[in-house]
Short mmCIF file of N, CA and C and ligand atoms in Angstrom, two decimals:
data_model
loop_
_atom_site.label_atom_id
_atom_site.label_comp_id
_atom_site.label_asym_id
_atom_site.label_seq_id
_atom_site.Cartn_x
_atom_site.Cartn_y
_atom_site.Cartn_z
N UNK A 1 77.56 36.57 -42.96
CA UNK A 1 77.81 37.45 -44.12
C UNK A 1 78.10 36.59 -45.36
N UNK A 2 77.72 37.01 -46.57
CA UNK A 2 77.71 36.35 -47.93
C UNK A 2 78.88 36.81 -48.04
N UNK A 3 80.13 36.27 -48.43
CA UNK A 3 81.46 36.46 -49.67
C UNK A 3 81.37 36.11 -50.92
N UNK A 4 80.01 35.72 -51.15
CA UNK A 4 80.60 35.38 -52.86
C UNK A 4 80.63 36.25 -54.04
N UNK A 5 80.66 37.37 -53.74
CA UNK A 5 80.55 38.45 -54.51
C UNK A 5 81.62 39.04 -54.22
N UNK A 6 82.31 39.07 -53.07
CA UNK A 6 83.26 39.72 -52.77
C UNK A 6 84.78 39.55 -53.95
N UNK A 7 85.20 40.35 -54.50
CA UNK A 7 85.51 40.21 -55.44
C UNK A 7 87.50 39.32 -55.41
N UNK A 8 88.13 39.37 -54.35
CA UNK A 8 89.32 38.67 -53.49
C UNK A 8 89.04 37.32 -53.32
N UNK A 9 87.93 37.26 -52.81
CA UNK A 9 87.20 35.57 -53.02
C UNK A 9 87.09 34.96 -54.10
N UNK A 10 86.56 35.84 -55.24
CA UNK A 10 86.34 35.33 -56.62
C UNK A 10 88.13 34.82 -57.28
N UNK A 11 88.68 36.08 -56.84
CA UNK A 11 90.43 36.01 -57.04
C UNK A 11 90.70 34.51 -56.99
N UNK A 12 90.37 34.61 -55.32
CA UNK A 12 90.99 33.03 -54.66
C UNK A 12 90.27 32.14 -55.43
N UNK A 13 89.55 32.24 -55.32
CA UNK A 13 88.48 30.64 -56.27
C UNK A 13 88.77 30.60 -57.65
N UNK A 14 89.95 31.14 -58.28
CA UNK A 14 90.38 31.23 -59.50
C UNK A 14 89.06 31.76 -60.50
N UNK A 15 87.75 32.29 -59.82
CA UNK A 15 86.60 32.77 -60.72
C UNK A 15 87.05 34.19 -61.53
N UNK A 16 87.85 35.02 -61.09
CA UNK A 16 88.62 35.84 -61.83
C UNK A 16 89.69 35.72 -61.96
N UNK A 17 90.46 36.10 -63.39
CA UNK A 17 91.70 36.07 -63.42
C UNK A 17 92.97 37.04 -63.12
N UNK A 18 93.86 36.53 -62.27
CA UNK A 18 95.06 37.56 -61.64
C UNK A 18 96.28 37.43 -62.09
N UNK A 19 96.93 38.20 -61.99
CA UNK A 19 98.69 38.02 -62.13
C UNK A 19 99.07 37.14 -60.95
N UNK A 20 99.26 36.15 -60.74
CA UNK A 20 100.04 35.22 -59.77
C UNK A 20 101.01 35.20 -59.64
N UNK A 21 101.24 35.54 -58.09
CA UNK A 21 102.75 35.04 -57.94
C UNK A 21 103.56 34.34 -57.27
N UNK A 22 102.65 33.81 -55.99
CA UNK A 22 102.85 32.98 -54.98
C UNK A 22 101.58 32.60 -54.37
N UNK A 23 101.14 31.02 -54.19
CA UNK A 23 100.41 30.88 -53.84
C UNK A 23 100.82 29.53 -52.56
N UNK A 24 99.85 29.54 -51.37
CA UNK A 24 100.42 28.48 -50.92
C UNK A 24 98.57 28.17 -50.27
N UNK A 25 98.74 26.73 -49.56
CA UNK A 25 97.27 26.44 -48.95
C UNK A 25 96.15 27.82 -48.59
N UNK A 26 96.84 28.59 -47.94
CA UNK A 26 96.31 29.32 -47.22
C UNK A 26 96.50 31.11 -47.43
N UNK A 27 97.46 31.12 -48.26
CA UNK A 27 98.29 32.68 -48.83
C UNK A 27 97.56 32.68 -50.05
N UNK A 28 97.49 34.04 -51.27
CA UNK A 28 97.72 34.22 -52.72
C UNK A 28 98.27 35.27 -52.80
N UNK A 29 99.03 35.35 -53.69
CA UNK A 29 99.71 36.60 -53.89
C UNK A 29 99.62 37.11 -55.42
N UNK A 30 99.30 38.07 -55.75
CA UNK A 30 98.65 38.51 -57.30
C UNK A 30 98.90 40.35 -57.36
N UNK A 31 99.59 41.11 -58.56
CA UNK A 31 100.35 41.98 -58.71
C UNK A 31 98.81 42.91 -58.65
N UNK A 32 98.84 43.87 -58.04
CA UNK A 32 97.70 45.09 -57.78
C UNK A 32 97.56 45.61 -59.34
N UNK A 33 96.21 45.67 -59.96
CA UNK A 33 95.72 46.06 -61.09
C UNK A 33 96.29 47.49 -60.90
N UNK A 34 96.04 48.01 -60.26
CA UNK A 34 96.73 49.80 -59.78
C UNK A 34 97.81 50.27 -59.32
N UNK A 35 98.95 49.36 -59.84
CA UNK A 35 99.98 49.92 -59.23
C UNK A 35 100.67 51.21 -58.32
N UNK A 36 101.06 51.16 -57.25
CA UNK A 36 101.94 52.68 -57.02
C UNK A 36 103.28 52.82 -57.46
N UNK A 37 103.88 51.65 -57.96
CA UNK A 37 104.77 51.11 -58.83
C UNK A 37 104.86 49.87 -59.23
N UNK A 38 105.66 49.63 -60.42
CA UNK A 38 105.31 48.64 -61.29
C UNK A 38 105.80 47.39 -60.35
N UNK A 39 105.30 46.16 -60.05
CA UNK A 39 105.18 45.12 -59.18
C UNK A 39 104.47 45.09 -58.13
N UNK A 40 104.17 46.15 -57.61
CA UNK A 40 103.40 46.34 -56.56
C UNK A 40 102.48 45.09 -56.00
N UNK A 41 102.66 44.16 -55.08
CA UNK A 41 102.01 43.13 -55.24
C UNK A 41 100.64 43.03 -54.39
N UNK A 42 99.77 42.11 -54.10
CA UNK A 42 98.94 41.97 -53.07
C UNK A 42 98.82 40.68 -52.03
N UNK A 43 98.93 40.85 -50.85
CA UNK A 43 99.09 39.41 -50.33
C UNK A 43 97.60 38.95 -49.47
N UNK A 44 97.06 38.09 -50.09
CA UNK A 44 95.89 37.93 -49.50
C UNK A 44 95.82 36.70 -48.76
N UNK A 45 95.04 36.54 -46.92
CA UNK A 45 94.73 35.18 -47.19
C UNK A 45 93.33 34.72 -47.69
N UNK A 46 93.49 33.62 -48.09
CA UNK A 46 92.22 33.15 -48.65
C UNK A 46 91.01 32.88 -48.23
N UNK A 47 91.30 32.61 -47.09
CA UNK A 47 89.85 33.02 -46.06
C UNK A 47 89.49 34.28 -46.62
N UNK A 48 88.11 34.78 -46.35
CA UNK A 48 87.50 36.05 -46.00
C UNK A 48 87.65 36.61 -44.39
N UNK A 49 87.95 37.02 -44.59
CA UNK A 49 88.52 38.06 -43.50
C UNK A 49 88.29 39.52 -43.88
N UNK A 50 87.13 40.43 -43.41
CA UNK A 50 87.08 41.78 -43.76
C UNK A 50 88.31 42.92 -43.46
N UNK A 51 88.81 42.71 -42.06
CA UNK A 51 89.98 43.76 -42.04
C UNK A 51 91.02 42.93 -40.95
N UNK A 52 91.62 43.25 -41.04
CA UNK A 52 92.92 42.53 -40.24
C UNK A 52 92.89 42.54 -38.89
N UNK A 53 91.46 42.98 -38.58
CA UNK A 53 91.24 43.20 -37.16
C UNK A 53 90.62 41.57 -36.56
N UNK A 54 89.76 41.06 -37.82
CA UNK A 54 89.18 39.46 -38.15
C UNK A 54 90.45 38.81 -38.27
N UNK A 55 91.79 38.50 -38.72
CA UNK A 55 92.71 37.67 -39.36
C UNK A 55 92.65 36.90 -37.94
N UNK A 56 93.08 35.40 -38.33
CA UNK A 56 93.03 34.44 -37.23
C UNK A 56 94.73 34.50 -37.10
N UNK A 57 94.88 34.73 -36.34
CA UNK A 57 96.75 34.84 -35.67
C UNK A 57 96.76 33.76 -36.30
N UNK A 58 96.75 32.47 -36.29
CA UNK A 58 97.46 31.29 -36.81
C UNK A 58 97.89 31.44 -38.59
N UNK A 59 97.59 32.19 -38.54
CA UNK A 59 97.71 33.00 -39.93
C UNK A 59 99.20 33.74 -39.90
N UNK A 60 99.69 33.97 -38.93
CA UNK A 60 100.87 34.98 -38.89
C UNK A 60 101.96 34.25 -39.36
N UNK A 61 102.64 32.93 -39.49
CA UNK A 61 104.05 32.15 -40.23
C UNK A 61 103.75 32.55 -41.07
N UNK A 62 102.22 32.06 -42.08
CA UNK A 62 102.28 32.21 -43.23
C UNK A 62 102.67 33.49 -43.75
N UNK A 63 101.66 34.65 -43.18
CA UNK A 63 101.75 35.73 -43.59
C UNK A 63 103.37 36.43 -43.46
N UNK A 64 104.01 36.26 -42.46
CA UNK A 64 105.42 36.57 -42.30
C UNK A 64 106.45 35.91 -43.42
N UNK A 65 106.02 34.89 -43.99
CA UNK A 65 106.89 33.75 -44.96
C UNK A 65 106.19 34.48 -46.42
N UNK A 66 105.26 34.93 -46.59
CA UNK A 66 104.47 35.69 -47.60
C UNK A 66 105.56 36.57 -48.10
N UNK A 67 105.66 37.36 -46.52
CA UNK A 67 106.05 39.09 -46.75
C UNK A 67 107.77 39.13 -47.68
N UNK A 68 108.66 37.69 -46.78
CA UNK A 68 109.67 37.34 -47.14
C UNK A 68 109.75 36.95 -48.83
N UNK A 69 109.59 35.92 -48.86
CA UNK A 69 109.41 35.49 -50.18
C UNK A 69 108.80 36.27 -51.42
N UNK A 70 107.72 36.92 -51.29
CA UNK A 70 107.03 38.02 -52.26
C UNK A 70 107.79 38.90 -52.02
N UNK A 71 108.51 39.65 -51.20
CA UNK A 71 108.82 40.63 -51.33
C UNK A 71 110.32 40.43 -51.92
N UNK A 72 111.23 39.48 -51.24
CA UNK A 72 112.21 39.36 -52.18
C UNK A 72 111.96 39.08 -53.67
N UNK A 73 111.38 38.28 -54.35
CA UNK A 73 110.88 38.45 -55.36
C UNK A 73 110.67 39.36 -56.20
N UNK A 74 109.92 40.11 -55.59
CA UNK A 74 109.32 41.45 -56.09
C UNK A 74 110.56 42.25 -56.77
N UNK A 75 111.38 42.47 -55.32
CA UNK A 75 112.42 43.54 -55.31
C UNK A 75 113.65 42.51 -56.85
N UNK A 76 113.70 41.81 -56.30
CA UNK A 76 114.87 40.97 -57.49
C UNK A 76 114.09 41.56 -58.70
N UNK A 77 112.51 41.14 -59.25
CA UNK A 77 112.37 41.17 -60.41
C UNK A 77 112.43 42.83 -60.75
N UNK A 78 112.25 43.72 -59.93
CA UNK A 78 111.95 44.97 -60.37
C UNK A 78 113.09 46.02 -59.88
N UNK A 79 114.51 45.34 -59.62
CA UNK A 79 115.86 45.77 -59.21
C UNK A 79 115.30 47.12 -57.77
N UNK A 80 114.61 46.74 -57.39
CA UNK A 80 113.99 47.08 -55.94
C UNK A 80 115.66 47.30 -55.03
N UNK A 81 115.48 48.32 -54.09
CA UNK A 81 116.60 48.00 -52.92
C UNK A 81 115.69 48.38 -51.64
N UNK A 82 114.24 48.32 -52.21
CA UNK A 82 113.50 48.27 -50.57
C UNK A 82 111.79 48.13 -50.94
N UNK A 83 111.34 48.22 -49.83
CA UNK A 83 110.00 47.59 -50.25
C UNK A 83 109.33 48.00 -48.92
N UNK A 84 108.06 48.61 -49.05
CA UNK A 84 107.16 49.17 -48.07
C UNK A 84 106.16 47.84 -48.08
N UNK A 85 105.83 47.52 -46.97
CA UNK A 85 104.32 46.37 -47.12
C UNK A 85 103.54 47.16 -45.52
N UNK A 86 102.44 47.33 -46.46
CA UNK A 86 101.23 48.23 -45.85
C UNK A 86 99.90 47.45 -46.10
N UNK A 87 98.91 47.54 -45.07
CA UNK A 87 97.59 47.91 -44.79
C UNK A 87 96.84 48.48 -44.72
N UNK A 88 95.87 48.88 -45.41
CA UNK A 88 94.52 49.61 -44.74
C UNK A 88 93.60 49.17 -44.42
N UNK A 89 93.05 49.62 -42.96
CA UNK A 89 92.33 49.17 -42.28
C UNK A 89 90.83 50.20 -42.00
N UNK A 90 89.97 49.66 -42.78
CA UNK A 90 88.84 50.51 -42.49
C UNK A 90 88.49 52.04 -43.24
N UNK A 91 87.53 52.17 -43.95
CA UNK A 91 87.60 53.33 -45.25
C UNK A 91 88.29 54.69 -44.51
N UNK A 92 88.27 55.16 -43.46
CA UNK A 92 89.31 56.18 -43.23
C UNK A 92 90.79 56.06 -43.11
N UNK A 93 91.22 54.81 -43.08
CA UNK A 93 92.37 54.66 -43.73
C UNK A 93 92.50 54.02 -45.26
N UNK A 94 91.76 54.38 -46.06
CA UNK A 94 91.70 54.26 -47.34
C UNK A 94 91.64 52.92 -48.22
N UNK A 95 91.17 51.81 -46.84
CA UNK A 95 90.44 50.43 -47.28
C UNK A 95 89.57 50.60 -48.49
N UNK A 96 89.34 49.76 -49.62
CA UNK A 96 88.28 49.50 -50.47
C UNK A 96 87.72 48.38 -50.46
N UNK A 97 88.72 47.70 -50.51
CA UNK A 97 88.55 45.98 -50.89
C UNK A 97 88.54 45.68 -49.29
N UNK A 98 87.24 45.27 -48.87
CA UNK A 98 87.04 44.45 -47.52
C UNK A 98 86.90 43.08 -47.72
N UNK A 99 87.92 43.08 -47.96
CA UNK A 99 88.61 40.97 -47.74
C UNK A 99 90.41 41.46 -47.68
N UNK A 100 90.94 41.56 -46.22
CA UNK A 100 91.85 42.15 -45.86
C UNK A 100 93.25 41.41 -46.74
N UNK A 101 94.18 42.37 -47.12
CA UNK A 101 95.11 42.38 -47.54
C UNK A 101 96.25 43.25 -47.50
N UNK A 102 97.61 42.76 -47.88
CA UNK A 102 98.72 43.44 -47.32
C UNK A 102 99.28 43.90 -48.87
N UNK A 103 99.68 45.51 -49.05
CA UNK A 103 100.11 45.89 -50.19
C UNK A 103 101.69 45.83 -50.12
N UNK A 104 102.63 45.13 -50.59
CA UNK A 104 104.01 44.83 -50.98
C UNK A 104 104.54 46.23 -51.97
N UNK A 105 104.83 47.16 -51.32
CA UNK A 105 105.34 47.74 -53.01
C UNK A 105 106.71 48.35 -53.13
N UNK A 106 107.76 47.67 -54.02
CA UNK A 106 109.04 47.83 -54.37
C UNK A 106 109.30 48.89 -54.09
N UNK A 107 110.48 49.83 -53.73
CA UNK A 107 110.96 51.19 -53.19
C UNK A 107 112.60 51.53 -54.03
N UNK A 108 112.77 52.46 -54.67
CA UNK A 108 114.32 52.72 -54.86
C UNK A 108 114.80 54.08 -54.79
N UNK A 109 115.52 54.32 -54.50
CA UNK A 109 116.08 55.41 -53.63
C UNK A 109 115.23 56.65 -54.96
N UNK A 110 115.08 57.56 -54.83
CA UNK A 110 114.54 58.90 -55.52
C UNK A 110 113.46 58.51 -56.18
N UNK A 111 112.53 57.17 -56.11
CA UNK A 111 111.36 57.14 -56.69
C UNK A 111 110.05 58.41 -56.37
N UNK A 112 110.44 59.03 -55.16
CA UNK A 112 109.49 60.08 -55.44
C UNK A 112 108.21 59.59 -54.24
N UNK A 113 107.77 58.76 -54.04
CA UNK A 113 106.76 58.02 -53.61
C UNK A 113 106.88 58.70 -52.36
N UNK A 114 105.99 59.14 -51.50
CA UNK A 114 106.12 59.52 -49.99
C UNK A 114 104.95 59.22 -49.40
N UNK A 115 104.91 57.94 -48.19
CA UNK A 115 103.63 57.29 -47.78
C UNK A 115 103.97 57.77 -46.38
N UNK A 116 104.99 58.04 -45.57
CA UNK A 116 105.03 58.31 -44.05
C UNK A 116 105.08 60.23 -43.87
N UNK A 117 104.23 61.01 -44.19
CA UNK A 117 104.47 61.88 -43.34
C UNK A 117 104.52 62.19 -42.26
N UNK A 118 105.48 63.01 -41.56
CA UNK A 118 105.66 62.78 -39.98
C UNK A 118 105.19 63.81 -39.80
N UNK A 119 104.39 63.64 -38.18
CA UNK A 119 103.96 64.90 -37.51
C UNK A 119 104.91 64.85 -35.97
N UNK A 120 104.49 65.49 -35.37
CA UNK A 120 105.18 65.75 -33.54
C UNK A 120 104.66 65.58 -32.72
N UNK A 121 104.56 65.14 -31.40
CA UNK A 121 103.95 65.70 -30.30
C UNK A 121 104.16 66.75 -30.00
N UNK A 122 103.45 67.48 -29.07
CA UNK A 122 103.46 68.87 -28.43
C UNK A 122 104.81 68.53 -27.39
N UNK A 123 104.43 67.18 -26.18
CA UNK A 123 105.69 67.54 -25.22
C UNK A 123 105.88 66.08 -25.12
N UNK A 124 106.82 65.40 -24.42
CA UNK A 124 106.97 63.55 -24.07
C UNK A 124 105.88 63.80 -23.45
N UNK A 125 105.56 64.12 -22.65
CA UNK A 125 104.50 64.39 -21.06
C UNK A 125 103.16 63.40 -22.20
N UNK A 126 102.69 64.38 -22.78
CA UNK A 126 101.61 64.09 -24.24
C UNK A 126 101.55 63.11 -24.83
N UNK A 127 102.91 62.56 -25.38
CA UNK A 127 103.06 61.31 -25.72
C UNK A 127 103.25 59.82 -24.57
N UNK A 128 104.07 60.19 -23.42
CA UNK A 128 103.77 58.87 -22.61
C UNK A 128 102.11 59.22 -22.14
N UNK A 129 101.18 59.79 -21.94
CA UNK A 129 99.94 59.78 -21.58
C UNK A 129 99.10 59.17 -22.66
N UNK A 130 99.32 59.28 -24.06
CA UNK A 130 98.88 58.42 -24.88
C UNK A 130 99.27 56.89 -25.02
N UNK A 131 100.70 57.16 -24.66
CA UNK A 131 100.65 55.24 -24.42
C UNK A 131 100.38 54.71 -23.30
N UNK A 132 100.27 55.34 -22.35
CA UNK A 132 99.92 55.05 -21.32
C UNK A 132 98.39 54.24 -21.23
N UNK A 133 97.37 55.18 -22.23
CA UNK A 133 95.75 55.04 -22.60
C UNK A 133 95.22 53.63 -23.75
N UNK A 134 96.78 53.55 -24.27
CA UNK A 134 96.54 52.56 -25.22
C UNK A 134 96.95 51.52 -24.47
N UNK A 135 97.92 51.84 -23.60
CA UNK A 135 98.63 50.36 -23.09
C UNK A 135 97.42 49.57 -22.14
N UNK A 136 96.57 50.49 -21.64
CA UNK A 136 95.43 49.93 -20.91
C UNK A 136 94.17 49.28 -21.09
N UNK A 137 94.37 50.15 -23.12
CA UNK A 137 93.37 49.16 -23.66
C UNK A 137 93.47 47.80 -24.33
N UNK A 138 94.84 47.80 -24.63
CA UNK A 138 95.06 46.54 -25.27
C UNK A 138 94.60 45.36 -24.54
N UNK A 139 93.88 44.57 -25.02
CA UNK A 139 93.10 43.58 -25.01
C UNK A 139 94.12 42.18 -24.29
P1 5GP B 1 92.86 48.93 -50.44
O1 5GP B 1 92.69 50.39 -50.73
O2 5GP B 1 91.54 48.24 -50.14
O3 5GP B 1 93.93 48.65 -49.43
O4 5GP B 1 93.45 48.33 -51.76
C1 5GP B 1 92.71 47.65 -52.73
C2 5GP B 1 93.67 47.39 -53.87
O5 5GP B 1 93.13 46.36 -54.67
C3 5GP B 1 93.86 48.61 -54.77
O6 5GP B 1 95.24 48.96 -54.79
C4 5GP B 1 93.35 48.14 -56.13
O7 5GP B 1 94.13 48.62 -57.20
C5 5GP B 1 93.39 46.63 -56.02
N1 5GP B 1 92.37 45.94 -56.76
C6 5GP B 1 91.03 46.19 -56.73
N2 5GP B 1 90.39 45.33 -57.54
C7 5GP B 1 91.33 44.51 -58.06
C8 5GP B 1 91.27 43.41 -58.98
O8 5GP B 1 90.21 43.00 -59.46
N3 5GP B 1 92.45 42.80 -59.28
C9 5GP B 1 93.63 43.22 -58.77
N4 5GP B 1 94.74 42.56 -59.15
N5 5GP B 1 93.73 44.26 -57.92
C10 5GP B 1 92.59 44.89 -57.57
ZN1 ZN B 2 86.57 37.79 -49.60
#
């Protein structure tokens, strides 16, 4: 597959210009043109990687040392007292940008923002039979 068009690549290769905010060998971190609030950041690695289903595990310190550092950051500069960091994976979960990345975005109590609606199971019975189906597929 070609990446050079891919527009996260261009990011990384400094061919477009971003808000920076942490960068390390293998991490970039650059504030989302679209905020869901103001800081909202993006944590990319610099590989191409289409969805996080591709990310090479050896990738995970960094990305965990990412989440830490950007996100304290974040929250200090934007008097934050919490911070959601999310994925989407694949256009029915509302992926656009396929060069996978993690959205950081600051949280304070009555901002209004609501990303977890909860639903129920019908009975436990329902729910251990579903983990039961997943636990068998995991790889
Ligand atoms: P996704 O829906 O794929 O998880 O999120 C893509 C995110 O990338 C969106 O929140 C969008 O605002 C952001 N985005 C798309 N293009 C650019 C860009 O050129 N620069 C920056 N900084 N953010 C971008
Ligand atoms: Zn890319």
């Amino acid at each position: 597959m070609d990446h050079s068009e891919c527009i996260f690549c261009k990011i990384a290769r400094g061919e477009i210009p971003c808000a920076k905010i942490y960068e390390t060998q293998n991490i970039l971190s650059f504030l989302d043109i679209s905020p869901s609030a103001p800081g909202h950041a993006l944590i990319i690695p610099k590989a191409h990687f289409p969805t996080v289903l591709e990310v090479d595990p050896a990738l995970g310190p960094d990305l965990i040392t990412a989440f830490g550092k950007v996100g304290r950051a974040v929250m200090a500069a934007t008097g934050a007292t919490g911070m959601n960091v999310m994925l989407n994976c694949n256009e029915s979960a509302g992926q656009v940008v396929f060069h996978t990345h993690w959205h950081v975005i600051p949280r304070i109590e009555g901002d209004g923002l609501r990303l977890w609606p909860g639903g129920k199971y019908d009975s436990m019975q329902e729910m251990s039979a579903l983990a039961e189906k997943i636990r068998a597929l995991v790889a």
